[in-house]
Short mmCIF file of C-alpha atoms in Angstrom, two decimals:
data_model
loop_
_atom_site.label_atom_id
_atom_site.label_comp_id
_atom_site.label_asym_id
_atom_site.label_seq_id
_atom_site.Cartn_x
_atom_site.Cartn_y
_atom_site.Cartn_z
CA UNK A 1 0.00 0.00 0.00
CA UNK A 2 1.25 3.70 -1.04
CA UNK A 3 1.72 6.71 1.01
CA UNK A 4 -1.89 8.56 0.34
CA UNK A 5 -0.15 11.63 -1.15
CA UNK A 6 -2.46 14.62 -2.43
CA UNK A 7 -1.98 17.83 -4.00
CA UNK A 8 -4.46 20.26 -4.01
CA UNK A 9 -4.18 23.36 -6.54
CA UNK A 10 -6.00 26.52 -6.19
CA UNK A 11 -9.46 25.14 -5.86
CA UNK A 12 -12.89 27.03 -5.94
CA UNK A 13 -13.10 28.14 -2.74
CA UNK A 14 -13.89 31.80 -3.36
CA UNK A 15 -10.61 33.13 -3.90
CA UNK A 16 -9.11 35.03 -6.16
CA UNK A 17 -7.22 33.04 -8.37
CA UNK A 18 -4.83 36.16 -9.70
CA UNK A 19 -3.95 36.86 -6.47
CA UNK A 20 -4.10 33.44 -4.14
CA UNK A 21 -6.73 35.41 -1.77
CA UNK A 22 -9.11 33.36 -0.46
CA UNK A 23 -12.19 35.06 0.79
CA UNK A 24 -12.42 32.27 3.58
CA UNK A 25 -9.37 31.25 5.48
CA UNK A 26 -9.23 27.36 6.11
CA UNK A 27 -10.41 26.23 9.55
CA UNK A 28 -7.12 24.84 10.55
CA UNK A 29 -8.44 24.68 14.11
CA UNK A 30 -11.11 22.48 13.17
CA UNK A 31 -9.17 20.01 10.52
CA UNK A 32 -6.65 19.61 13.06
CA UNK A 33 -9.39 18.94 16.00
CA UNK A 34 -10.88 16.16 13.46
CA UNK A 35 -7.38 14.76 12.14
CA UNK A 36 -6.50 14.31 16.48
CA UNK A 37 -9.79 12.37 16.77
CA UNK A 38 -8.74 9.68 14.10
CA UNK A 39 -5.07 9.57 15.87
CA UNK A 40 -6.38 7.57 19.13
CA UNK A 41 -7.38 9.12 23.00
CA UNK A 42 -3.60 8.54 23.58
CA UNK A 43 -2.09 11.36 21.36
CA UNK A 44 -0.82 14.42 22.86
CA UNK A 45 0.22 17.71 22.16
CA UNK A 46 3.60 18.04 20.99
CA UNK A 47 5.13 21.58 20.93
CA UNK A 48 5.64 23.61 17.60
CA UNK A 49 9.85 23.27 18.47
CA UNK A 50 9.68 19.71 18.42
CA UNK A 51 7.69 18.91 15.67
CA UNK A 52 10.05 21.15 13.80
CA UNK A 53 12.70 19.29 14.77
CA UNK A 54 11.45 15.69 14.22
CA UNK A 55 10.35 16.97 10.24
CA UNK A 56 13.06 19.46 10.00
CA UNK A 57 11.01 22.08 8.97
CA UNK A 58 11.40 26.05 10.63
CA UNK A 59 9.13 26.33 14.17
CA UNK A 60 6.75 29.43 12.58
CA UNK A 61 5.56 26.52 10.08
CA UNK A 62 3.76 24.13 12.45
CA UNK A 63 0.45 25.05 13.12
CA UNK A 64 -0.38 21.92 15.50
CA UNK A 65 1.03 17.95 15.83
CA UNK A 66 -0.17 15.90 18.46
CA UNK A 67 1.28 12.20 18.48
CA UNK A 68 0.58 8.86 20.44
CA UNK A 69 4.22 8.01 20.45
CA UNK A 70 5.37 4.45 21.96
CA UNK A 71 3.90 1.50 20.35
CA UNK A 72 1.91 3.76 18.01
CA UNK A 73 2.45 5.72 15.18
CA UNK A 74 -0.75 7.54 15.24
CA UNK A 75 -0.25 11.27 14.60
CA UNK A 76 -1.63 14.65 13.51
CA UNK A 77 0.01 17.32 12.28
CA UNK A 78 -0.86 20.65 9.95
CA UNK A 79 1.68 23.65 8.75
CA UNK A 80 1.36 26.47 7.51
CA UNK A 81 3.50 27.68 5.13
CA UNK A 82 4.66 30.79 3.16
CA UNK A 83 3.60 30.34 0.28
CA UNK A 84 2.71 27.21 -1.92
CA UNK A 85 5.93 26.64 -3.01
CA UNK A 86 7.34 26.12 0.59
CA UNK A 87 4.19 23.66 1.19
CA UNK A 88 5.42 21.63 -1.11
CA UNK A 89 8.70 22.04 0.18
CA UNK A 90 7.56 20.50 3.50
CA UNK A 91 5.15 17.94 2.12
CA UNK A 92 8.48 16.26 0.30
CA UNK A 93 9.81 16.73 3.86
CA UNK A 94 6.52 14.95 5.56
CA UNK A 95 6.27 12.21 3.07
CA UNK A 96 9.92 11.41 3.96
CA UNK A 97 9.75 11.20 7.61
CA UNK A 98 6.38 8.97 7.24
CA UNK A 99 8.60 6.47 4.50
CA UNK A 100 11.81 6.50 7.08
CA UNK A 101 9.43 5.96 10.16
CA UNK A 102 7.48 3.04 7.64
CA UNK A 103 10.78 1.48 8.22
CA UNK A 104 11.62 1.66 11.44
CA UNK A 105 8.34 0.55 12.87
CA UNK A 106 8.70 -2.22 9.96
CA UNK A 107 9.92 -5.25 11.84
CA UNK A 108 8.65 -4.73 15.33
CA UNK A 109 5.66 -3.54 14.91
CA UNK A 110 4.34 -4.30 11.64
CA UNK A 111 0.87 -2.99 12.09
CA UNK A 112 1.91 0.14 12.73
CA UNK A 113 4.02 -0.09 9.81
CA UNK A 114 1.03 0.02 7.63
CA UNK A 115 -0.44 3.16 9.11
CA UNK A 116 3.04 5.22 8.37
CA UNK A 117 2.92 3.58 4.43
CA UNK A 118 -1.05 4.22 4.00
CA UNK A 119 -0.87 7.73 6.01
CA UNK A 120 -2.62 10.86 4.75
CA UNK A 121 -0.24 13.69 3.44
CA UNK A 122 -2.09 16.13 2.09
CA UNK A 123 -1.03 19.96 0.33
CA UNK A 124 -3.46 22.89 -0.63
CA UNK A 125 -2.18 26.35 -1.29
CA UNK A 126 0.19 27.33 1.85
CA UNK A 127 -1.23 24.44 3.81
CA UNK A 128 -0.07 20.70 4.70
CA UNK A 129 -1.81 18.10 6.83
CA UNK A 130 -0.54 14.57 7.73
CA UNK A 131 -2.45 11.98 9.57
CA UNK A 132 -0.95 8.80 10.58
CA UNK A 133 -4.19 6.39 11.45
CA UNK A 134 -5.80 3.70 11.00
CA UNK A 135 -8.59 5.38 8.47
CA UNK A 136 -5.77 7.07 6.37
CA UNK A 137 -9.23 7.56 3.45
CA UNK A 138 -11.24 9.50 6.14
CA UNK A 139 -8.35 11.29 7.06
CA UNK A 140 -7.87 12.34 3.20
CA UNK A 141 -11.17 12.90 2.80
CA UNK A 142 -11.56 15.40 5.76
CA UNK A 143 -8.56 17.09 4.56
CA UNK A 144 -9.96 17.35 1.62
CA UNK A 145 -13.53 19.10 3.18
CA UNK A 146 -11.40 21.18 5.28
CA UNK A 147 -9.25 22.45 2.90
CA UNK A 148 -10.88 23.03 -0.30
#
């Protein structure tokens, strides 16, 4: 199974497509509230500074991450960046991290190996959202609702 990977292009959201303005800013609040839901009761907030650090992408750019951590791989995290250009930027970064953590978790726990190869990692304008669960579809799909 493949890394859900999705690009999202200026989409019909109201904005003006000369200028990238988007009459409606995204509710990252509530995407990221919804993505946390599908990670598991056990995630918990990890701080902007480390979730830089474990994608090595700059501090400003993380939005939110919470993480189960231990014997799951479950995880939540949107950033906001720049401009589009640096989103895709970091979504190269994200998709990384998920394939070298696929790896890791590979041979002792297998299961959760599956979540990191099958995980949502999603781009639309400025924004990126990953979601490591076991429902990497709904995860796409609200991404997809959330974000345009």
């Amino acid at each position: 199974a493949a890394l859900l990977t999705l690009s999202l292009g200026a989409c019909g959201n109201g904005g003006d497509a000369a200028s990238g303005a988007s009459s409606a800013a995204p509710d990252l609040d509530g995407l990221f509230t919804e993505l946390s839901a599908l990670c598991g009761e056990a995630a918990v907030d990890i701080d902007p500074a480390t979730a830089a650090g474990l994608y090595g992408v700059e501090e400003r750019e993380v939005f939110a991450c919470r993480a189960a951590g231990g014997v799951s791989a479950g995880e939540a995290t949107v950033f906001q960046c720049a401009d589009e250009a640096r989103a895709a930027e970091v979504l190269a970064t994200a998709e990384t991290r998920l394939a070298d953590q696929a790896e890791s978790y590979a041979d002792y726990l297998p299961e959760e190996a599956v979540k990191l190869q099958n995980a949502a990692a999603v781009r639309s304008g400025s924004v990126v959202a990953v979601c490591v669960c076991a429902d990497a579809e709904k995860a796409a799909e609200l991404i997809r609702n959330y974000l345009g």
